[in-house]
Short mmCIF file of C-alpha atoms in Angstrom, two decimals:
data_model
loop_
_atom_site.label_atom_id
_atom_site.label_comp_id
_atom_site.label_asym_id
_atom_site.label_seq_id
_atom_site.Cartn_x
_atom_site.Cartn_y
_atom_site.Cartn_z
CA MET A 1267 27.00 30.49 -43.23
CA SER A 1268 24.11 28.20 -44.18
CA THR A 1269 23.74 29.95 -47.56
CA ARG A 1270 27.44 29.49 -48.29
CA ARG A 1271 27.30 25.82 -47.34
CA GLU A 1272 24.28 25.20 -49.55
CA PHE A 1273 26.06 26.80 -52.51
CA LEU A 1274 29.18 24.68 -51.91
CA LYS A 1275 27.11 21.53 -51.57
CA LYS A 1276 25.30 22.13 -54.86
CA ALA A 1277 28.48 23.15 -56.68
CA THR A 1278 30.42 20.10 -55.55
CA LEU A 1279 27.71 17.48 -55.88
CA ALA A 1280 26.81 18.77 -59.36
CA THR A 1281 30.21 17.67 -60.61
CA LEU A 1282 29.60 14.06 -59.61
CA GLY A 1283 27.41 13.25 -62.60
CA ALA A 1284 30.46 13.08 -64.87
CA ALA A 1285 31.89 9.61 -65.46
CA VAL A 1286 35.16 8.92 -63.68
CA PRO A 1287 37.74 7.18 -65.88
CA ILE A 1288 38.80 3.88 -64.32
CA ASN A 1289 41.94 2.70 -66.02
CA LYS A 1290 45.43 1.88 -64.87
CA ALA A 1291 46.89 5.28 -65.68
CA ASP A 1292 44.10 7.43 -64.29
CA ALA A 1293 43.65 5.33 -61.17
CA ILE A 1294 47.00 6.47 -59.80
CA GLY A 1295 46.37 10.18 -60.30
CA LYS A 1296 44.10 12.66 -58.64
CA MET A 1297 41.44 12.57 -61.35
CA VAL A 1298 40.26 9.19 -60.17
CA LEU A 1299 38.46 11.03 -57.36
CA PRO A 1300 34.93 12.32 -57.97
CA MET A 1301 35.55 14.87 -55.25
CA VAL A 1302 36.75 18.19 -56.69
CA ASN A 1303 38.61 21.00 -55.00
CA ILE A 1304 36.72 24.28 -55.39
CA ASN A 1305 38.90 27.34 -55.92
CA ARG A 1306 37.14 30.11 -54.08
CA LYS A 1307 37.23 32.28 -50.97
CA THR A 1308 35.90 30.54 -47.90
CA GLY A 1309 34.36 33.65 -46.43
CA HIS A 1310 34.56 34.02 -42.66
CA GLY A 1311 35.51 30.43 -41.95
CA GLY A 1312 38.97 31.23 -40.57
CA LYS A 1313 41.67 28.61 -40.06
CA LEU A 1314 41.61 24.93 -39.24
CA ARG A 1315 42.07 24.12 -35.55
CA MET A 1316 43.13 20.67 -34.36
CA ASN A 1317 42.87 19.00 -30.96
CA PHE A 1318 43.83 15.44 -29.94
CA PHE A 1319 44.11 13.21 -26.88
CA PRO A 1320 44.92 9.56 -25.99
CA TYR A 1321 42.04 7.12 -25.51
CA GLU A 1322 42.68 3.47 -24.62
CA LEU A 1323 40.24 1.03 -26.22
CA LYS A 1324 38.97 -1.71 -23.91
CA LEU A 1325 38.29 -5.03 -25.67
CA ARG A 1326 35.23 -7.08 -24.75
CA HIS A 1327 37.31 -10.28 -24.98
CA VAL A 1328 41.03 -11.03 -25.10
CA PHE A 1329 41.97 -10.91 -28.78
CA THR A 1330 44.42 -13.54 -30.05
CA VAL A 1331 46.03 -13.93 -33.48
CA ALA A 1332 48.85 -16.18 -34.67
CA SER A 1333 51.61 -14.15 -32.99
CA TYR A 1334 50.19 -12.39 -29.88
CA SER A 1335 47.23 -11.66 -27.59
CA ARG A 1336 45.91 -8.38 -26.18
CA SER A 1337 42.99 -6.96 -24.15
CA THR A 1338 43.41 -3.26 -25.00
CA THR A 1339 44.41 -1.16 -28.00
CA PRO A 1340 46.14 2.23 -27.74
CA ASP A 1341 44.28 4.97 -29.59
CA VAL A 1342 44.36 8.71 -30.14
CA GLN A 1343 41.17 10.69 -30.77
CA LEU A 1344 41.38 13.83 -32.90
CA GLU A 1345 39.12 16.78 -33.75
CA ILE A 1346 39.43 19.43 -36.46
CA THR A 1347 37.19 22.50 -36.23
CA TYR A 1348 36.41 25.07 -38.93
CA ASP A 1349 33.65 27.66 -39.14
CA GLY A 1350 31.99 26.26 -36.01
CA VAL A 1351 31.86 22.70 -37.42
CA THR A 1352 33.93 19.81 -36.01
CA GLY A 1353 35.18 16.73 -37.84
CA TYR A 1354 36.29 13.65 -35.89
CA GLY A 1355 39.15 11.26 -36.56
CA GLU A 1356 41.22 8.66 -34.76
CA ALA A 1357 44.48 6.75 -34.83
CA SER A 1358 44.28 3.14 -33.67
CA MET A 1359 47.57 1.36 -33.03
CA PRO A 1360 47.50 -2.44 -32.80
CA GLN A 1361 50.84 -4.01 -31.98
CA TYR A 1362 52.00 -4.96 -35.46
CA LEU A 1363 51.80 -1.41 -36.87
CA GLY A 1364 54.84 -0.42 -34.83
CA GLN A 1365 53.26 2.89 -33.81
CA SER A 1366 52.38 4.15 -30.33
CA VAL A 1367 50.54 6.92 -28.55
CA ALA A 1368 53.90 8.63 -28.08
CA SER A 1369 54.81 8.44 -31.78
CA VAL A 1370 51.35 9.55 -32.90
CA THR A 1371 51.22 12.54 -30.56
CA ALA A 1372 54.80 13.50 -31.48
CA PHE A 1373 53.83 13.52 -35.16
CA LEU A 1374 50.59 15.44 -34.60
CA LYS A 1375 52.48 18.13 -32.69
CA LYS A 1376 54.50 18.78 -35.86
CA VAL A 1377 51.38 19.39 -37.96
CA ASP A 1378 50.43 23.02 -38.56
CA LEU A 1379 46.93 23.10 -40.01
CA GLY A 1380 46.66 26.77 -39.10
CA GLN A 1381 48.36 27.63 -42.40
CA PHE A 1382 45.25 26.43 -44.25
CA ASN A 1383 41.99 28.38 -44.40
CA ASP A 1384 40.11 26.09 -46.82
CA PRO A 1385 39.28 22.51 -45.72
CA PHE A 1386 38.12 21.65 -49.23
CA GLN A 1387 41.73 21.65 -50.44
CA LEU A 1388 42.14 18.06 -49.30
CA GLU A 1389 44.91 17.19 -51.75
CA ASP A 1390 47.06 20.13 -50.65
CA ILE A 1391 46.46 19.61 -46.94
CA LEU A 1392 46.94 15.84 -46.93
CA SER A 1393 49.98 16.03 -49.23
CA TYR A 1394 51.55 18.41 -46.73
CA VAL A 1395 50.70 16.08 -43.83
CA ASP A 1396 52.03 13.01 -45.66
CA GLY A 1397 55.26 14.80 -46.49
CA LEU A 1398 56.13 15.39 -42.84
CA SER A 1399 57.42 11.83 -42.39
CA VAL A 1400 57.84 8.50 -44.17
CA GLY A 1401 55.61 6.49 -41.82
CA ASP A 1402 53.14 7.54 -39.11
CA THR A 1403 50.23 6.19 -41.18
CA ALA A 1404 47.79 5.95 -38.26
CA ALA A 1405 48.44 9.56 -37.21
CA LYS A 1406 47.96 10.69 -40.81
CA ALA A 1407 44.75 8.66 -41.02
CA ALA A 1408 43.37 10.47 -37.96
CA ILE A 1409 43.80 13.83 -39.71
CA ASP A 1410 42.46 12.49 -43.00
CA ILE A 1411 39.32 11.04 -41.39
CA ALA A 1412 38.61 14.22 -39.43
CA LEU A 1413 39.02 16.36 -42.55
CA HIS A 1414 36.70 14.13 -44.56
CA ASP A 1415 34.15 14.24 -41.75
CA LEU A 1416 34.45 18.03 -41.64
CA VAL A 1417 34.16 18.53 -45.41
CA GLY A 1418 31.21 16.15 -45.64
CA LYS A 1419 29.45 18.09 -42.90
CA LEU A 1420 30.14 21.40 -44.65
CA LEU A 1421 28.65 19.92 -47.83
CA GLY A 1422 25.76 18.33 -45.95
CA ALA A 1423 26.40 14.92 -47.55
CA PRO A 1424 27.86 11.53 -46.49
CA TRP A 1425 30.99 10.42 -48.31
CA TYR A 1426 29.39 7.41 -49.97
CA LYS A 1427 27.15 9.90 -51.80
CA ILE A 1428 30.03 12.24 -52.61
CA TRP A 1429 31.83 9.24 -54.14
CA GLY A 1430 28.69 8.33 -56.07
CA LEU A 1431 28.08 5.00 -54.31
CA ASN A 1432 24.80 3.23 -53.56
CA LYS A 1433 24.58 2.36 -49.87
CA ALA A 1434 22.18 -0.50 -50.66
CA LYS A 1435 25.16 -2.33 -52.18
CA ALA A 1436 27.09 -2.37 -48.89
CA PRO A 1437 27.94 -6.01 -48.11
CA SER A 1438 27.61 -8.01 -44.93
CA THR A 1439 30.56 -7.58 -42.61
CA THR A 1440 32.49 -10.49 -41.22
CA PHE A 1441 32.63 -10.90 -37.45
CA THR A 1442 35.91 -12.15 -36.05
CA ILE A 1443 36.27 -15.27 -33.92
CA GLY A 1444 39.73 -15.08 -32.32
CA ILE A 1445 42.00 -18.01 -31.56
CA ASP A 1446 40.91 -19.55 -28.26
CA THR A 1447 39.99 -22.77 -26.48
CA PRO A 1448 37.25 -24.92 -28.08
CA GLU A 1449 34.83 -24.03 -25.27
CA VAL A 1450 35.30 -20.29 -25.72
CA VAL A 1451 35.14 -20.58 -29.53
CA ARG A 1452 31.80 -22.42 -29.28
CA GLN A 1453 30.49 -19.74 -26.94
CA LYS A 1454 31.60 -16.85 -29.17
CA THR A 1455 30.17 -18.57 -32.25
CA ARG A 1456 26.78 -19.12 -30.59
CA GLU A 1457 26.71 -15.47 -29.56
CA CYS A 1458 27.15 -14.15 -33.11
CA ALA A 1459 25.76 -16.91 -35.39
CA ASP A 1460 22.25 -15.40 -35.40
CA ARG A 1461 23.44 -11.79 -35.84
CA PHE A 1462 25.91 -12.12 -38.71
CA ASN A 1463 25.88 -13.60 -42.21
CA ILE A 1464 29.60 -14.38 -42.46
CA LEU A 1465 32.28 -15.07 -39.86
CA LYS A 1466 36.01 -14.45 -39.87
CA VAL A 1467 38.43 -16.82 -38.17
CA LYS A 1468 42.05 -16.22 -37.23
CA LEU A 1469 44.26 -19.15 -38.19
CA GLY A 1470 48.00 -19.74 -38.30
CA ARG A 1471 48.64 -22.02 -35.34
CA ASP A 1472 48.86 -25.80 -35.06
CA ASN A 1473 45.16 -26.19 -34.19
CA ASP A 1474 43.65 -24.66 -37.35
CA LYS A 1475 41.55 -27.67 -38.29
CA GLU A 1476 40.30 -28.12 -34.76
CA LEU A 1477 39.22 -24.47 -34.68
CA ILE A 1478 37.27 -24.72 -37.93
CA GLU A 1479 35.66 -28.01 -36.92
CA THR A 1480 34.65 -26.51 -33.57
CA ILE A 1481 32.88 -23.63 -35.31
CA ARG A 1482 31.23 -26.04 -37.72
CA GLU A 1483 29.69 -27.80 -34.72
CA VAL A 1484 27.72 -24.61 -34.11
CA THR A 1485 27.03 -23.00 -37.50
CA LYS A 1486 27.19 -23.47 -41.27
CA LEU A 1487 27.70 -19.75 -41.98
CA PRO A 1488 30.29 -18.84 -44.65
CA ILE A 1489 33.72 -18.19 -43.15
CA ALA A 1490 36.61 -15.95 -44.21
CA VAL A 1491 39.98 -16.90 -42.72
CA ASP A 1492 42.94 -14.68 -41.87
CA VAL A 1493 46.18 -16.59 -41.40
CA ASN A 1494 48.22 -13.50 -40.45
CA GLN A 1495 51.31 -14.94 -42.23
CA GLY A 1496 51.12 -18.04 -40.04
CA TRP A 1497 51.74 -20.78 -42.63
CA LYS A 1498 55.32 -21.28 -43.82
CA ASP A 1499 55.20 -24.21 -46.30
CA ARG A 1500 53.39 -23.58 -49.59
CA GLN A 1501 52.29 -27.18 -50.23
CA MET A 1502 50.88 -27.43 -46.72
CA ALA A 1503 49.14 -24.07 -47.26
CA LEU A 1504 47.57 -25.16 -50.55
CA ASP A 1505 46.43 -28.48 -49.07
CA MET A 1506 44.91 -26.57 -46.17
CA ILE A 1507 43.08 -24.21 -48.52
CA TYR A 1508 41.50 -27.15 -50.36
CA TRP A 1509 40.46 -28.60 -47.00
CA LEU A 1510 38.96 -25.24 -46.02
CA LYS A 1511 37.07 -24.94 -49.31
CA GLU A 1512 35.28 -28.22 -48.53
CA ARG A 1513 34.10 -26.73 -45.22
CA GLY A 1514 32.51 -23.56 -46.50
CA ILE A 1515 35.40 -21.13 -46.32
CA VAL A 1516 35.06 -18.39 -48.97
CA MET A 1517 38.37 -16.49 -48.90
CA VAL A 1518 41.88 -16.61 -47.41
CA GLU A 1519 43.80 -13.59 -46.14
CA GLN A 1520 47.61 -13.44 -46.00
CA PRO A 1521 48.33 -17.20 -45.86
CA MET A 1522 52.14 -16.90 -45.68
CA PRO A 1523 54.79 -14.34 -44.70
CA LYS A 1524 54.69 -11.41 -47.11
CA GLU A 1525 58.36 -11.97 -47.95
CA GLN A 1526 57.49 -15.34 -49.56
CA LYS A 1527 55.81 -13.65 -52.52
CA ASP A 1528 56.77 -16.34 -55.05
CA ASP A 1529 55.26 -19.03 -52.84
CA ILE A 1530 52.09 -16.98 -52.41
CA ALA A 1531 51.85 -16.44 -56.17
CA TRP A 1532 52.16 -20.21 -56.65
CA ILE A 1533 49.33 -20.76 -54.16
CA THR A 1534 47.13 -18.09 -55.75
CA GLN A 1535 47.49 -19.65 -59.20
CA GLN A 1536 46.22 -23.00 -57.91
CA SER A 1537 43.90 -21.99 -55.10
CA PRO A 1538 40.15 -22.69 -55.31
CA LEU A 1539 39.63 -19.63 -53.09
CA PRO A 1540 40.62 -15.95 -53.57
CA ILE A 1541 43.83 -15.00 -51.75
CA PHE A 1542 43.95 -11.49 -50.26
CA ALA A 1543 47.01 -9.45 -49.29
CA ASP A 1544 46.91 -7.82 -45.85
CA GLU A 1545 50.33 -7.39 -44.23
CA ALA A 1546 51.81 -7.31 -47.76
CA ILE A 1547 49.81 -4.22 -48.72
CA GLN A 1548 49.99 -0.87 -46.99
CA ARG A 1549 49.59 1.98 -49.45
CA LEU A 1550 48.82 2.79 -53.07
CA LYS A 1551 52.41 2.30 -54.18
CA ASP A 1552 52.39 -1.28 -52.85
CA ILE A 1553 49.66 -2.55 -55.16
CA LYS A 1554 52.07 -2.90 -58.07
CA ASP A 1555 54.27 -5.18 -55.93
CA VAL A 1556 51.43 -7.59 -55.09
CA GLU A 1557 49.81 -7.65 -58.55
CA GLY A 1558 49.84 -11.22 -59.82
CA ALA A 1559 50.73 -12.70 -56.44
CA TYR A 1560 47.30 -12.21 -54.84
CA SER A 1561 43.68 -12.22 -55.98
CA GLY A 1562 42.85 -9.07 -54.05
CA ILE A 1563 43.91 -6.51 -51.45
CA ASN A 1564 42.68 -5.58 -47.99
CA ILE A 1565 42.53 -1.80 -47.56
CA LYS A 1566 42.77 -0.45 -44.01
CA LEU A 1567 42.69 3.25 -43.22
CA MET A 1568 45.29 2.99 -40.45
CA LYS A 1569 47.79 1.50 -42.89
CA CYS A 1570 47.15 3.67 -45.95
CA THR A 1571 46.82 7.11 -44.25
CA GLY A 1572 43.05 7.40 -44.57
CA MET A 1573 40.05 7.76 -46.84
CA ARG A 1574 41.69 9.77 -49.62
CA GLU A 1575 44.31 7.15 -50.40
CA ALA A 1576 41.92 4.28 -49.73
CA TRP A 1577 39.64 5.55 -52.51
CA LYS A 1578 42.59 5.73 -54.88
CA MET A 1579 43.67 2.21 -53.94
CA LEU A 1580 40.19 0.84 -54.53
CA ASN A 1581 40.01 2.32 -58.01
CA TYR A 1582 43.53 1.24 -58.95
CA ALA A 1583 42.93 -2.33 -57.81
CA ARG A 1584 39.70 -2.47 -59.80
CA ALA A 1585 41.51 -1.14 -62.86
CA ILE A 1586 43.99 -4.03 -62.84
CA GLY A 1587 41.37 -6.68 -62.14
CA MET A 1588 42.00 -7.31 -58.45
CA LYS A 1589 39.31 -7.87 -55.83
CA VAL A 1590 38.98 -5.45 -52.94
CA MET A 1591 38.31 -5.90 -49.27
CA VAL A 1592 37.96 -3.08 -46.74
CA GLY A 1593 39.08 -3.87 -43.22
CA CYS A 1594 39.79 -2.17 -39.94
CA MET A 1595 41.75 -2.41 -36.72
CA THR A 1596 40.20 -2.40 -33.27
CA GLU A 1597 38.65 1.07 -33.56
CA THR A 1598 35.75 3.17 -32.38
CA SER A 1599 32.77 3.79 -34.66
CA CYS A 1600 34.65 6.88 -35.89
CA ALA A 1601 37.28 5.10 -38.01
CA VAL A 1602 35.03 2.11 -38.74
CA SER A 1603 32.29 4.38 -40.10
CA ALA A 1604 34.86 6.22 -42.21
CA ALA A 1605 36.00 2.92 -43.77
CA ALA A 1606 32.36 1.86 -44.22
CA GLN A 1607 31.83 4.75 -46.64
CA LEU A 1608 33.86 2.67 -49.14
CA SER A 1609 31.94 -0.54 -48.50
CA PRO A 1610 29.35 -0.35 -51.32
CA ALA A 1611 32.26 -0.71 -53.78
CA VAL A 1612 34.06 -3.75 -52.29
CA ASP A 1613 33.85 -7.55 -52.51
CA PHE A 1614 34.38 -8.27 -48.81
CA ALA A 1615 34.14 -6.12 -45.69
CA ASP A 1616 35.66 -6.79 -42.29
CA LEU A 1617 34.29 -3.86 -40.30
CA ASP A 1618 33.64 -5.21 -36.84
CA GLY A 1619 36.37 -3.34 -34.93
CA ASN A 1620 33.90 -1.13 -33.08
CA LEU A 1621 31.87 -4.18 -32.02
CA LEU A 1622 34.91 -5.63 -30.26
CA ILE A 1623 35.34 -2.73 -27.81
CA ALA A 1624 33.39 -1.80 -24.66
CA ASN A 1625 33.98 1.98 -24.63
CA ASP A 1626 32.95 3.34 -28.03
CA ARG A 1627 32.67 7.15 -28.05
CA PHE A 1628 30.47 7.33 -31.16
CA ARG A 1629 27.46 5.91 -32.93
CA GLY A 1630 27.75 5.55 -36.68
CA MET A 1631 27.71 2.66 -39.13
CA GLU A 1632 25.50 -0.13 -37.81
CA VAL A 1633 25.26 -3.84 -38.55
CA VAL A 1634 21.64 -4.81 -39.17
CA LYS A 1635 20.99 -8.52 -39.70
CA GLY A 1636 24.68 -8.88 -40.48
CA LYS A 1637 24.70 -6.20 -43.19
CA ILE A 1638 26.57 -2.89 -43.12
CA THR A 1639 24.00 -0.11 -42.80
CA LEU A 1640 25.22 3.40 -43.55
CA PRO A 1641 23.47 6.36 -41.92
CA ASP A 1642 22.40 9.34 -44.01
CA ARG A 1643 24.20 11.73 -41.69
CA PRO A 1644 26.81 13.95 -43.40
CA GLY A 1645 30.55 13.36 -43.33
CA ILE A 1646 31.44 9.91 -42.02
CA GLY A 1647 28.03 9.65 -40.38
CA ILE A 1648 28.87 9.61 -36.68
CA VAL A 1649 27.45 11.26 -33.57
CA LYS A 1650 29.05 11.35 -30.15
CA THR A 1651 27.62 9.13 -27.42
CA SER A 1652 27.65 9.63 -23.66
CA SER A 1653 30.84 7.55 -23.20
CA LYS A 1654 33.38 9.31 -21.02
CA VAL A 1655 37.00 9.84 -21.98
#
């Protein structure tokens, strides 16, 4: 088995030296991916076997955004095994996705991976999975992440290397300060000001200025803000953005409801800060709809069905001159480390979801002096910890 894996690793990685065309036409198609599907017999590997189970994520602090608060996040953990090797994935379901443990498990029960005997055929497998329903993006992401972890392990290489990225270029991640009382905000800011290089603040309520000024009492770190569609008037939003610029804010995420695209485009044209789409962007097909209305897009694996489509989205956005941010939900180090494989190619990263929970099952991507640090372990780079299910 080790001889076969070494051959596959060399055969696949040898193809990565060729330049990948990055233009608007190619970015939509399969050829944008440096990963190639190898047409060969897989030997004695057998079929793909999948297992999954619910796992509730416990938050360290109550998490509040413009429209709701929560202290837990429903989650489903997933494993795919082939040839004695296991890949790990997960589906995280924050409230606004409209998915649940019941919907995720119902979808996964429909998936028959036993019909496939070659995990390297990612396009075929994931196209089949995607075709089973219109939505269920988090459930599809769980399968996608586990397959990428599995294939990377079979190749003996992390995905940032398979994609031809330099891990030294991974940016600092933001760390989120949720909406809370001034006292709690000061406390949270003090706790993270020495460990991170950039903060992220949730806005969208009537105390936005107070929240920013409270944080500025504690630190001068750069701040990214996520309004979560909370502002409704475009002139007020633009005035607020200018006010934020004067206080060290570096980017604004989803300032208004996604339905107000013309208003957002008007803001983007006049804004001194880049405006990123979050709720307005889900999958690859949505990028065309937000082009011209936003400066950039926020890619999240739970919304776009996983790493395969995220890589396509990144390349397409770059091809049309948009900035790229990679984000996450409240997730274990499994999904966060999967998203982090993209991080050397993005402008902003918001990959703190695993730091917000108290019961992580894995160790993977780490934040060292505020910067995303990718391990050299194969696949998505995770190992299981002693946490109990």
